[in-house]
Amino acid sequence: MSTVLADGSVQWMEVRADGSMVEASAPAVMLPAADAPAPRAGQSSPSGQSARAVTVLNVPFAEKDEAKQLGARWDPKRRKWYIPAGVDAAPFSRWTGAGN
C-alpha cells in the first residue's frame, strides 16, 4: 500500500496478517541477485542489469508457504522473497503489485 505525502514523496507500507502496518520498500523492483558477481568493466547486459536479476516480492508471512510452493526463494540478506531468474512471474502478480 502506498501513500503520497504532502511533499509529493511516496511512502510504502506493508500490511501484516494481524492488520498492523510497517514501513516497507516499493514492491516489484528489479535488483541483481545477492550472490551475482559484479559485471566486469565494459560488460553489461542489454538492459544494463546483471543477467541474474530477480524480482523482489512483498509476501506476507501468512502466505510464505504458497509463494515458496510456486517457486519463490528467500533472500536472507534482503529478508525478502524473490522470483529466481527463469521462473514465470505471472503466478506471483499479487505480490509484485502488477495489475494494481
PDB file of N, CA and C in Angstrom:
ATOM      1  N   MET A   1       0.857  -1.156   0.000  1.00  0.00           N
ATOM      2  CA  MET A   1       0.000   0.000   0.000  1.00  0.00           C
ATOM      3  C   MET A   1       0.907   1.224   0.000  1.00  0.00           C
ATOM      4  N   SER A   2       0.543   2.254  -0.733  1.00  0.00           N
ATOM      5  CA  SER A   2       1.359   3.463  -0.770  1.00  0.00           C
ATOM      6  C   SER A   2       0.513   4.680  -0.411  1.00  0.00           C
ATOM      7  N   THR A   3       1.200   5.682   0.115  1.00  0.00           N
ATOM      8  CA  THR A   3       0.572   6.937   0.472  1.00  0.00           C
ATOM      9  C   THR A   3       1.427   8.067  -0.082  1.00  0.00           C
ATOM     10  N   VAL A   4       0.802   9.041  -0.743  1.00  0.00           N
ATOM     11  CA  VAL A   4       1.530  10.203  -1.237  1.00  0.00           C
ATOM     12  C   VAL A   4       1.517  11.246  -0.128  1.00  0.00           C
ATOM     13  N   LEU A   5       2.707  11.665   0.295  1.00  0.00           N
ATOM     14  CA  LEU A   5       2.846  12.637   1.377  1.00  0.00           C
ATOM     15  C   LEU A   5       2.713  14.061   0.840  1.00  0.00           C
ATOM     16  N   ALA A   6       2.572  15.018   1.735  1.00  0.00           N
ATOM     17  CA  ALA A   6       2.372  16.417   1.356  1.00  0.00           C
ATOM     18  C   ALA A   6       3.504  16.947   0.476  1.00  0.00           C
ATOM     19  N   ASP A   7       4.722  16.467   0.688  1.00  0.00           N
ATOM     20  CA  ASP A   7       5.851  16.953  -0.106  1.00  0.00           C
ATOM     21  C   ASP A   7       5.966  16.256  -1.466  1.00  0.00           C
ATOM     22  N   GLY A   8       5.008  15.365  -1.788  1.00  0.00           N
ATOM     23  CA  GLY A   8       4.988  14.685  -3.076  1.00  0.00           C
ATOM     24  C   GLY A   8       5.712  13.349  -3.084  1.00  0.00           C
ATOM     25  N   SER A   9       6.402  13.013  -2.005  1.00  0.00           N
ATOM     26  CA  SER A   9       7.086  11.723  -1.959  1.00  0.00           C
ATOM     27  C   SER A   9       6.076  10.615  -1.659  1.00  0.00           C
ATOM     28  N   VAL A  10       6.479   9.389  -1.941  1.00  0.00           N
ATOM     29  CA  VAL A  10       5.599   8.240  -1.734  1.00  0.00           C
ATOM     30  C   VAL A  10       6.145   7.400  -0.585  1.00  0.00           C
ATOM     31  N   GLN A  11       5.267   7.022   0.328  1.00  0.00           N
ATOM     32  CA  GLN A  11       5.650   6.161   1.448  1.00  0.00           C
ATOM     33  C   GLN A  11       4.947   4.821   1.269  1.00  0.00           C
ATOM     34  N   TRP A  12       5.705   3.734   1.288  1.00  0.00           N
ATOM     35  CA  TRP A  12       5.156   2.390   1.127  1.00  0.00           C
ATOM     36  C   TRP A  12       4.974   1.759   2.491  1.00  0.00           C
ATOM     37  N   MET A  13       3.830   1.091   2.682  1.00  0.00           N
ATOM     38  CA  MET A  13       3.525   0.405   3.936  1.00  0.00           C
ATOM     39  C   MET A  13       3.159  -1.038   3.617  1.00  0.00           C
ATOM     40  N   GLU A  14       3.609  -1.953   4.456  1.00  0.00           N
ATOM     41  CA  GLU A  14       3.236  -3.360   4.334  1.00  0.00           C
ATOM     42  C   GLU A  14       2.199  -3.660   5.405  1.00  0.00           C
ATOM     43  N   VAL A  15       1.085  -4.236   4.997  1.00  0.00           N
ATOM     44  CA  VAL A  15       0.039  -4.614   5.947  1.00  0.00           C
ATOM     45  C   VAL A  15       0.269  -6.076   6.301  1.00  0.00           C
ATOM     46  N   ARG A  16       0.498  -6.345   7.563  1.00  0.00           N
ATOM     47  CA  ARG A  16       0.774  -7.704   8.016  1.00  0.00           C
ATOM     48  C   ARG A  16      -0.524  -8.459   8.279  1.00  0.00           C
ATOM     49  N   ALA A  17      -0.409  -9.760   8.473  1.00  0.00           N
ATOM     50  CA  ALA A  17      -1.573 -10.619   8.666  1.00  0.00           C
ATOM     51  C   ALA A  17      -2.415 -10.198   9.864  1.00  0.00           C
ATOM     52  N   ASP A  18      -1.774  -9.632  10.883  1.00  0.00           N
ATOM     53  CA  ASP A  18      -2.521  -9.215  12.073  1.00  0.00           C
ATOM     54  C   ASP A  18      -3.141  -7.826  11.915  1.00  0.00           C
ATOM     55  N   GLY A  19      -2.984  -7.213  10.741  1.00  0.00           N
ATOM     56  CA  GLY A  19      -3.557  -5.901  10.475  1.00  0.00           C
ATOM     57  C   GLY A  19      -2.623  -4.739  10.772  1.00  0.00           C
ATOM     58  N   SER A  20      -1.487  -5.009  11.405  1.00  0.00           N
ATOM     59  CA  SER A  20      -0.540  -3.933  11.695  1.00  0.00           C
ATOM     60  C   SER A  20       0.162  -3.509  10.406  1.00  0.00           C
ATOM     61  N   MET A  21       0.651  -2.279  10.379  1.00  0.00           N
ATOM     62  CA  MET A  21       1.337  -1.768   9.200  1.00  0.00           C
ATOM     63  C   MET A  21       2.761  -1.383   9.580  1.00  0.00           C
ATOM     64  N   VAL A  22       3.693  -1.700   8.705  1.00  0.00           N
ATOM     65  CA  VAL A  22       5.089  -1.328   8.896  1.00  0.00           C
ATOM     66  C   VAL A  22       5.592  -0.685   7.611  1.00  0.00           C
ATOM     67  N   GLU A  23       6.543   0.218   7.758  1.00  0.00           N
ATOM     68  CA  GLU A  23       7.121   0.867   6.588  1.00  0.00           C
ATOM     69  C   GLU A  23       7.834  -0.177   5.734  1.00  0.00           C
ATOM     70  N   ALA A  24       7.685  -0.079   4.429  1.00  0.00           N
ATOM     71  CA  ALA A  24       8.261  -1.064   3.516  1.00  0.00           C
ATOM     72  C   ALA A  24       8.833  -0.362   2.297  1.00  0.00           C
ATOM     73  N   SER A  25       9.577  -1.122   1.524  1.00  0.00           N
ATOM     74  CA  SER A  25      10.112  -0.588   0.272  1.00  0.00           C
ATOM     75  C   SER A  25       9.083  -0.793  -0.835  1.00  0.00           C
ATOM     76  N   ALA A  26       9.261  -0.089  -1.927  1.00  0.00           N
ATOM     77  CA  ALA A  26       8.351  -0.216  -3.068  1.00  0.00           C
ATOM     78  C   ALA A  26       8.399  -1.639  -3.600  1.00  0.00           C
ATOM     79  N   PRO A  27       7.278  -2.210  -4.017  1.00  0.00           N
ATOM     80  CA  PRO A  27       7.256  -3.586  -4.499  1.00  0.00           C
ATOM     81  C   PRO A  27       7.770  -3.731  -5.919  1.00  0.00           C
ATOM     82  N   ALA A  28       8.099  -4.954  -6.272  1.00  0.00           N
ATOM     83  CA  ALA A  28       8.437  -5.358  -7.637  1.00  0.00           C
ATOM     84  C   ALA A  28       9.559  -4.555  -8.271  1.00  0.00           C
ATOM     85  N   VAL A  29      10.667  -4.492  -7.612  1.00  0.00           N
ATOM     86  CA  VAL A  29      11.824  -3.831  -8.200  1.00  0.00           C
ATOM     87  C   VAL A  29      12.772  -4.885  -8.728  1.00  0.00           C
ATOM     88  N   MET A  30      13.486  -4.544  -9.759  1.00  0.00           N
ATOM     89  CA  MET A  30      14.470  -5.464 -10.301  1.00  0.00           C
ATOM     90  C   MET A  30      15.813  -5.156  -9.668  1.00  0.00           C
ATOM     91  N   LEU A  31      16.357  -6.132  -8.969  1.00  0.00           N
ATOM     92  CA  LEU A  31      17.661  -5.995  -8.325  1.00  0.00           C
ATOM     93  C   LEU A  31      18.544  -7.146  -8.765  1.00  0.00           C
ATOM     94  N   PRO A  32      19.845  -6.934  -8.823  1.00  0.00           N
ATOM     95  CA  PRO A  32      20.700  -8.071  -9.134  1.00  0.00           C
ATOM     96  C   PRO A  32      20.622  -9.074  -8.001  1.00  0.00           C
ATOM     97  N   ALA A  33      20.773 -10.331  -8.314  1.00  0.00           N
ATOM     98  CA  ALA A  33      20.755 -11.363  -7.282  1.00  0.00           C
ATOM     99  C   ALA A  33      21.857 -11.083  -6.273  1.00  0.00           C
ATOM    100  N   ALA A  34      21.606 -11.383  -5.019  1.00  0.00           N
ATOM    101  CA  ALA A  34      22.554 -11.085  -3.952  1.00  0.00           C
ATOM    102  C   ALA A  34      23.889 -11.775  -4.164  1.00  0.00           C
ATOM    103  N   ASP A  35      23.882 -12.949  -4.784  1.00  0.00           N
ATOM    104  CA  ASP A  35      25.119 -13.686  -4.988  1.00  0.00           C
ATOM    105  C   ASP A  35      25.703 -13.503  -6.388  1.00  0.00           C
ATOM    106  N   ALA A  36      25.124 -12.588  -7.175  1.00  0.00           N
ATOM    107  CA  ALA A  36      25.606 -12.363  -8.533  1.00  0.00           C
ATOM    108  C   ALA A  36      26.928 -11.602  -8.500  1.00  0.00           C
ATOM    109  N   PRO A  37      27.899 -12.057  -9.292  1.00  0.00           N
ATOM    110  CA  PRO A  37      29.173 -11.335  -9.327  1.00  0.00           C
ATOM    111  C   PRO A  37      29.010  -9.977  -9.999  1.00  0.00           C
ATOM    112  N   ALA A  38      29.827  -9.044  -9.622  1.00  0.00           N
ATOM    113  CA  ALA A  38      29.785  -7.713 -10.233  1.00  0.00           C
ATOM    114  C   ALA A  38      30.225  -7.843 -11.679  1.00  0.00           C
ATOM    115  N   PRO A  39      29.579  -7.094 -12.607  1.00  0.00           N
ATOM    116  CA  PRO A  39      29.981  -7.193 -14.013  1.00  0.00           C
ATOM    117  C   PRO A  39      31.396  -6.653 -14.200  1.00  0.00           C
ATOM    118  N   ARG A  40      32.103  -7.234 -15.155  1.00  0.00           N
ATOM    119  CA  ARG A  40      33.450  -6.763 -15.454  1.00  0.00           C
ATOM    120  C   ARG A  40      33.371  -5.427 -16.180  1.00  0.00           C
ATOM    121  N   ALA A  41      34.435  -4.672 -16.106  1.00  0.00           N
ATOM    122  CA  ALA A  41      34.472  -3.371 -16.770  1.00  0.00           C
ATOM    123  C   ALA A  41      34.179  -3.545 -18.249  1.00  0.00           C
ATOM    124  N   GLY A  42      33.245  -2.747 -18.763  1.00  0.00           N
ATOM    125  CA  GLY A  42      32.907  -2.784 -20.175  1.00  0.00           C
ATOM    126  C   GLY A  42      31.890  -3.842 -20.545  1.00  0.00           C
ATOM    127  N   GLN A  43      31.443  -4.649 -19.579  1.00  0.00           N
ATOM    128  CA  GLN A  43      30.470  -5.691 -19.872  1.00  0.00           C
ATOM    129  C   GLN A  43      29.187  -5.429 -19.102  1.00  0.00           C
ATOM    130  N   SER A  44      28.078  -5.539 -19.799  1.00  0.00           N
ATOM    131  CA  SER A  44      26.775  -5.438 -19.146  1.00  0.00           C
ATOM    132  C   SER A  44      25.746  -6.094 -20.055  1.00  0.00           C
ATOM    133  N   SER A  45      24.607  -6.395 -19.490  1.00  0.00           N
ATOM    134  CA  SER A  45      23.531  -6.962 -20.302  1.00  0.00           C
ATOM    135  C   SER A  45      22.863  -5.830 -21.065  1.00  0.00           C
ATOM    136  N   PRO A  46      22.044  -6.126 -22.077  1.00  0.00           N
ATOM    137  CA  PRO A  46      21.389  -5.077 -22.862  1.00  0.00           C
ATOM    138  C   PRO A  46      20.557  -4.133 -22.000  1.00  0.00           C
ATOM    139  N   SER A  47      19.982  -4.626 -20.911  1.00  0.00           N
ATOM    140  CA  SER A  47      19.166  -3.767 -20.054  1.00  0.00           C
ATOM    141  C   SER A  47      20.014  -2.970 -19.071  1.00  0.00           C
ATOM    142  N   GLY A  48      21.314  -3.281 -19.019  1.00  0.00           N
ATOM    143  CA  GLY A  48      22.183  -2.597 -18.075  1.00  0.00           C
ATOM    144  C   GLY A  48      22.192  -3.262 -16.712  1.00  0.00           C
ATOM    145  N   GLN A  49      21.443  -4.361 -16.561  1.00  0.00           N
ATOM    146  CA  GLN A  49      21.390  -5.058 -15.292  1.00  0.00           C
ATOM    147  C   GLN A  49      22.094  -6.395 -15.418  1.00  0.00           C
ATOM    148  N   SER A  50      22.412  -6.977 -14.291  1.00  0.00           N
ATOM    149  CA  SER A  50      23.011  -8.297 -14.270  1.00  0.00           C
ATOM    150  C   SER A  50      22.096  -9.291 -14.956  1.00  0.00           C
ATOM    151  N   ALA A  51      22.668 -10.287 -15.609  1.00  0.00           N
ATOM    152  CA  ALA A  51      21.868 -11.325 -16.242  1.00  0.00           C
ATOM    153  C   ALA A  51      21.116 -12.147 -15.205  1.00  0.00           C
ATOM    154  N   ARG A  52      21.504 -12.044 -13.940  1.00  0.00           N
ATOM    155  CA  ARG A  52      20.858 -12.802 -12.877  1.00  0.00           C
ATOM    156  C   ARG A  52      19.921 -11.924 -12.058  1.00  0.00           C
ATOM    157  N   ALA A  53      19.359 -10.889 -12.651  1.00  0.00           N
ATOM    158  CA  ALA A  53      18.432 -10.019 -11.932  1.00  0.00           C
ATOM    159  C   ALA A  53      17.207 -10.812 -11.519  1.00  0.00           C
ATOM    160  N   VAL A  54      16.640 -10.446 -10.389  1.00  0.00           N
ATOM    161  CA  VAL A  54      15.464 -11.126  -9.861  1.00  0.00           C
ATOM    162  C   VAL A  54      14.399 -10.095  -9.521  1.00  0.00           C
ATOM    163  N   THR A  55      13.151 -10.539  -9.392  1.00  0.00           N
ATOM    164  CA  THR A  55      12.058  -9.669  -8.995  1.00  0.00           C
ATOM    165  C   THR A  55      11.788  -9.897  -7.510  1.00  0.00           C
ATOM    166  N   VAL A  56      11.869  -8.831  -6.732  1.00  0.00           N
ATOM    167  CA  VAL A  56      11.622  -8.909  -5.293  1.00  0.00           C
ATOM    168  C   VAL A  56      10.119  -8.875  -5.044  1.00  0.00           C
ATOM    169  N   LEU A  57       9.663  -9.701  -4.112  1.00  0.00           N
ATOM    170  CA  LEU A  57       8.242  -9.820  -3.793  1.00  0.00           C
ATOM    171  C   LEU A  57       7.950  -9.276  -2.400  1.00  0.00           C
ATOM    172  N   ASN A  58       6.743  -8.797  -2.205  1.00  0.00           N
ATOM    173  CA  ASN A  58       6.260  -8.414  -0.877  1.00  0.00           C
ATOM    174  C   ASN A  58       5.239  -9.465  -0.449  1.00  0.00           C
ATOM    175  N   VAL A  59       5.738 -10.515   0.180  1.00  0.00           N
ATOM    176  CA  VAL A  59       4.914 -11.657   0.578  1.00  0.00           C
ATOM    177  C   VAL A  59       4.647 -11.576   2.079  1.00  0.00           C
ATOM    178  N   PRO A  60       3.384 -11.474   2.493  1.00  0.00           N
ATOM    179  CA  PRO A  60       3.081 -11.517   3.926  1.00  0.00           C
ATOM    180  C   PRO A  60       3.502 -12.872   4.503  1.00  0.00           C
ATOM    181  N   PHE A  61       3.883 -12.880   5.769  1.00  0.00           N
ATOM    182  CA  PHE A  61       4.340 -14.102   6.415  1.00  0.00           C
ATOM    183  C   PHE A  61       3.314 -15.222   6.264  1.00  0.00           C
ATOM    184  N   ALA A  62       2.046 -14.896   6.388  1.00  0.00           N
ATOM    185  CA  ALA A  62       0.991 -15.909   6.313  1.00  0.00           C
ATOM    186  C   ALA A  62       0.920 -16.582   4.942  1.00  0.00           C
ATOM    187  N   GLU A  63       1.514 -15.986   3.904  1.00  0.00           N
ATOM    188  CA  GLU A  63       1.446 -16.519   2.543  1.00  0.00           C
ATOM    189  C   GLU A  63       2.788 -17.057   2.048  1.00  0.00           C
ATOM    190  N   LYS A  64       3.779 -17.122   2.935  1.00  0.00           N
ATOM    191  CA  LYS A  64       5.131 -17.519   2.518  1.00  0.00           C
ATOM    192  C   LYS A  64       5.192 -18.937   1.956  1.00  0.00           C
ATOM    193  N   ASP A  65       4.425 -19.865   2.542  1.00  0.00           N
ATOM    194  CA  ASP A  65       4.449 -21.245   2.059  1.00  0.00           C
ATOM    195  C   ASP A  65       3.896 -21.349   0.641  1.00  0.00           C
ATOM    196  N   GLU A  66       2.881 -20.555   0.340  1.00  0.00           N
ATOM    197  CA  GLU A  66       2.308 -20.554  -1.008  1.00  0.00           C
ATOM    198  C   GLU A  66       3.316 -20.004  -2.016  1.00  0.00           C
ATOM    199  N   ALA A  67       3.981 -18.908  -1.652  1.00  0.00           N
ATOM    200  CA  ALA A  67       4.994 -18.327  -2.540  1.00  0.00           C
ATOM    201  C   ALA A  67       6.130 -19.324  -2.779  1.00  0.00           C
ATOM    202  N   LYS A  68       6.542 -20.001  -1.729  1.00  0.00           N
ATOM    203  CA  LYS A  68       7.617 -20.989  -1.846  1.00  0.00           C
ATOM    204  C   LYS A  68       7.199 -22.136  -2.758  1.00  0.00           C
ATOM    205  N   GLN A  69       5.962 -22.587  -2.618  1.00  0.00           N
ATOM    206  CA  GLN A  69       5.455 -23.679  -3.445  1.00  0.00           C
ATOM    207  C   GLN A  69       5.427 -23.292  -4.930  1.00  0.00           C
ATOM    208  N   LEU A  70       5.194 -22.004  -5.209  1.00  0.00           N
ATOM    209  CA  LEU A  70       5.166 -21.526  -6.593  1.00  0.00           C
ATOM    210  C   LEU A  70       6.574 -21.346  -7.175  1.00  0.00           C
ATOM    211  N   GLY A  71       7.595 -21.417  -6.322  1.00  0.00           N
ATOM    212  CA  GLY A  71       8.968 -21.299  -6.811  1.00  0.00           C
ATOM    213  C   GLY A  71       9.732 -20.100  -6.291  1.00  0.00           C
ATOM    214  N   ALA A  72       9.120 -19.278  -5.443  1.00  0.00           N
ATOM    215  CA  ALA A  72       9.829 -18.130  -4.874  1.00  0.00           C
ATOM    216  C   ALA A  72      10.943 -18.620  -3.953  1.00  0.00           C
ATOM    217  N   ARG A  73      11.955 -17.823  -3.810  1.00  0.00           N
ATOM    218  CA  ARG A  73      13.077 -18.149  -2.933  1.00  0.00           C
ATOM    219  C   ARG A  73      13.274 -17.023  -1.929  1.00  0.00           C
ATOM    220  N   TRP A  74      13.792 -17.338  -0.748  1.00  0.00           N
ATOM    221  CA  TRP A  74      14.038 -16.379   0.327  1.00  0.00           C
ATOM    222  C   TRP A  74      15.468 -15.872   0.230  1.00  0.00           C
ATOM    223  N   ASP A  75      15.633 -14.550   0.277  1.00  0.00           N
ATOM    224  CA  ASP A  75      16.956 -13.938   0.292  1.00  0.00           C
ATOM    225  C   ASP A  75      17.223 -13.475   1.717  1.00  0.00           C
ATOM    226  N   PRO A  76      18.071 -14.178   2.470  1.00  0.00           N
ATOM    227  CA  PRO A  76      18.291 -13.817   3.867  1.00  0.00           C
ATOM    228  C   PRO A  76      18.998 -12.468   4.049  1.00  0.00           C
ATOM    229  N   LYS A  77      19.779 -12.042   3.061  1.00  0.00           N
ATOM    230  CA  LYS A  77      20.447 -10.736   3.180  1.00  0.00           C
ATOM    231  C   LYS A  77      19.439  -9.595   3.088  1.00  0.00           C
ATOM    232  N   ARG A  78      18.513  -9.690   2.140  1.00  0.00           N
ATOM    233  CA  ARG A  78      17.488  -8.645   1.974  1.00  0.00           C
ATOM    234  C   ARG A  78      16.272  -8.884   2.857  1.00  0.00           C
ATOM    235  N   ARG A  79      16.135 -10.133   3.357  1.00  0.00           N
ATOM    236  CA  ARG A  79      14.981 -10.542   4.157  1.00  0.00           C
ATOM    237  C   ARG A  79      13.690 -10.343   3.352  1.00  0.00           C
ATOM    238  N   LYS A  80      13.758 -10.778   2.097  1.00  0.00           N
ATOM    239  CA  LYS A  80      12.633 -10.674   1.164  1.00  0.00           C
ATOM    240  C   LYS A  80      12.563 -11.937   0.321  1.00  0.00           C
ATOM    241  N   TRP A  81      11.369 -12.254  -0.161  1.00  0.00           N
ATOM    242  CA  TRP A  81      11.174 -13.318  -1.137  1.00  0.00           C
ATOM    243  C   TRP A  81      11.429 -12.737  -2.516  1.00  0.00           C
ATOM    244  N   TYR A  82      11.870 -13.575  -3.449  1.00  0.00           N
ATOM    245  CA  TYR A  82      12.111 -13.115  -4.813  1.00  0.00           C
ATOM    246  C   TYR A  82      11.785 -14.226  -5.802  1.00  0.00           C
ATOM    247  N   ILE A  83      11.593 -13.830  -7.072  1.00  0.00           N
ATOM    248  CA  ILE A  83      11.365 -14.779  -8.155  1.00  0.00           C
ATOM    249  C   ILE A  83      12.720 -15.019  -8.815  1.00  0.00           C
ATOM    250  N   PRO A  84      13.225 -16.238  -8.767  1.00  0.00           N
ATOM    251  CA  PRO A  84      14.522 -16.505  -9.400  1.00  0.00           C
ATOM    252  C   PRO A  84      14.442 -16.329 -10.915  1.00  0.00           C
ATOM    253  N   ALA A  85      15.558 -16.011 -11.521  1.00  0.00           N
ATOM    254  CA  ALA A  85      15.634 -15.904 -12.981  1.00  0.00           C
ATOM    255  C   ALA A  85      15.182 -17.217 -13.594  1.00  0.00           C
ATOM    256  N   GLY A  86      14.393 -17.139 -14.654  1.00  0.00           N
ATOM    257  CA  GLY A  86      13.927 -18.319 -15.351  1.00  0.00           C
ATOM    258  C   GLY A  86      12.588 -18.856 -14.854  1.00  0.00           C
ATOM    259  N   VAL A  87      12.037 -18.277 -13.770  1.00  0.00           N
ATOM    260  CA  VAL A  87      10.744 -18.718 -13.242  1.00  0.00           C
ATOM    261  C   VAL A  87       9.674 -17.739 -13.729  1.00  0.00           C
ATOM    262  N   ASP A  88       8.544 -18.265 -14.217  1.00  0.00           N
ATOM    263  CA  ASP A  88       7.447 -17.431 -14.715  1.00  0.00           C
ATOM    264  C   ASP A  88       6.918 -16.531 -13.602  1.00  0.00           C
ATOM    265  N   ALA A  89       6.843 -15.233 -13.842  1.00  0.00           N
ATOM    266  CA  ALA A  89       6.410 -14.264 -12.829  1.00  0.00           C
ATOM    267  C   ALA A  89       4.891 -14.158 -12.699  1.00  0.00           C
ATOM    268  N   ALA A  90       4.138 -14.664 -13.663  1.00  0.00           N
ATOM    269  CA  ALA A  90       2.682 -14.496 -13.662  1.00  0.00           C
ATOM    270  C   ALA A  90       2.003 -14.973 -12.372  1.00  0.00           C
ATOM    271  N   PRO A  91       2.342 -16.140 -11.824  1.00  0.00           N
ATOM    272  CA  PRO A  91       1.657 -16.592 -10.608  1.00  0.00           C
ATOM    273  C   PRO A  91       1.943 -15.722  -9.373  1.00  0.00           C
ATOM    274  N   PHE A  92       2.933 -14.840  -9.463  1.00  0.00           N
ATOM    275  CA  PHE A  92       3.331 -14.018  -8.327  1.00  0.00           C
ATOM    276  C   PHE A  92       2.765 -12.601  -8.381  1.00  0.00           C
ATOM    277  N   SER A  93       1.868 -12.319  -9.324  1.00  0.00           N
ATOM    278  CA  SER A  93       1.417 -10.942  -9.567  1.00  0.00           C
ATOM    279  C   SER A  93       0.821 -10.276  -8.338  1.00  0.00           C
ATOM    280  N   ARG A  94       0.169 -11.026  -7.467  1.00  0.00           N
ATOM    281  CA  ARG A  94      -0.427 -10.379  -6.292  1.00  0.00           C
ATOM    282  C   ARG A  94       0.624  -9.886  -5.302  1.00  0.00           C
ATOM    283  N   TRP A  95       1.844 -10.384  -5.399  1.00  0.00           N
ATOM    284  CA  TRP A  95       2.919  -9.944  -4.507  1.00  0.00           C
ATOM    285  C   TRP A  95       3.883  -8.966  -5.174  1.00  0.00           C
ATOM    286  N   THR A  96       3.707  -8.734  -6.482  1.00  0.00           N
ATOM    287  CA  THR A  96       4.597  -7.802  -7.187  1.00  0.00           C
ATOM    288  C   THR A  96       3.959  -6.443  -7.382  1.00  0.00           C
ATOM    289  N   GLY A  97       2.664  -6.349  -7.208  1.00  0.00           N
ATOM    290  CA  GLY A  97       1.965  -5.099  -7.458  1.00  0.00           C
ATOM    291  C   GLY A  97       1.540  -4.995  -8.905  1.00  0.00           C
ATOM    292  N   ALA A  98       1.846  -5.991  -9.734  1.00  0.00           N
ATOM    293  CA  ALA A  98       1.438  -5.978 -11.140  1.00  0.00           C
ATOM    294  C   ALA A  98      -0.074  -6.058 -11.228  1.00  0.00           C
ATOM    295  N   GLY A  99      -0.643  -5.220 -12.043  1.00  0.00           N
ATOM    296  CA  GLY A  99      -2.079  -5.219 -12.227  1.00  0.00           C
ATOM    297  C   GLY A  99      -2.836  -4.389 -11.192  1.00  0.00           C
ATOM    298  N   ASN A 100      -2.128  -3.722 -10.293  1.00  0.00           N
ATOM    299  CA  ASN A 100      -2.774  -2.861  -9.285  1.00  0.00           C
ATOM    300  C   ASN A 100      -2.902  -1.459  -9.797  1.00  0.00           C
TER     301      ASN A 100
END
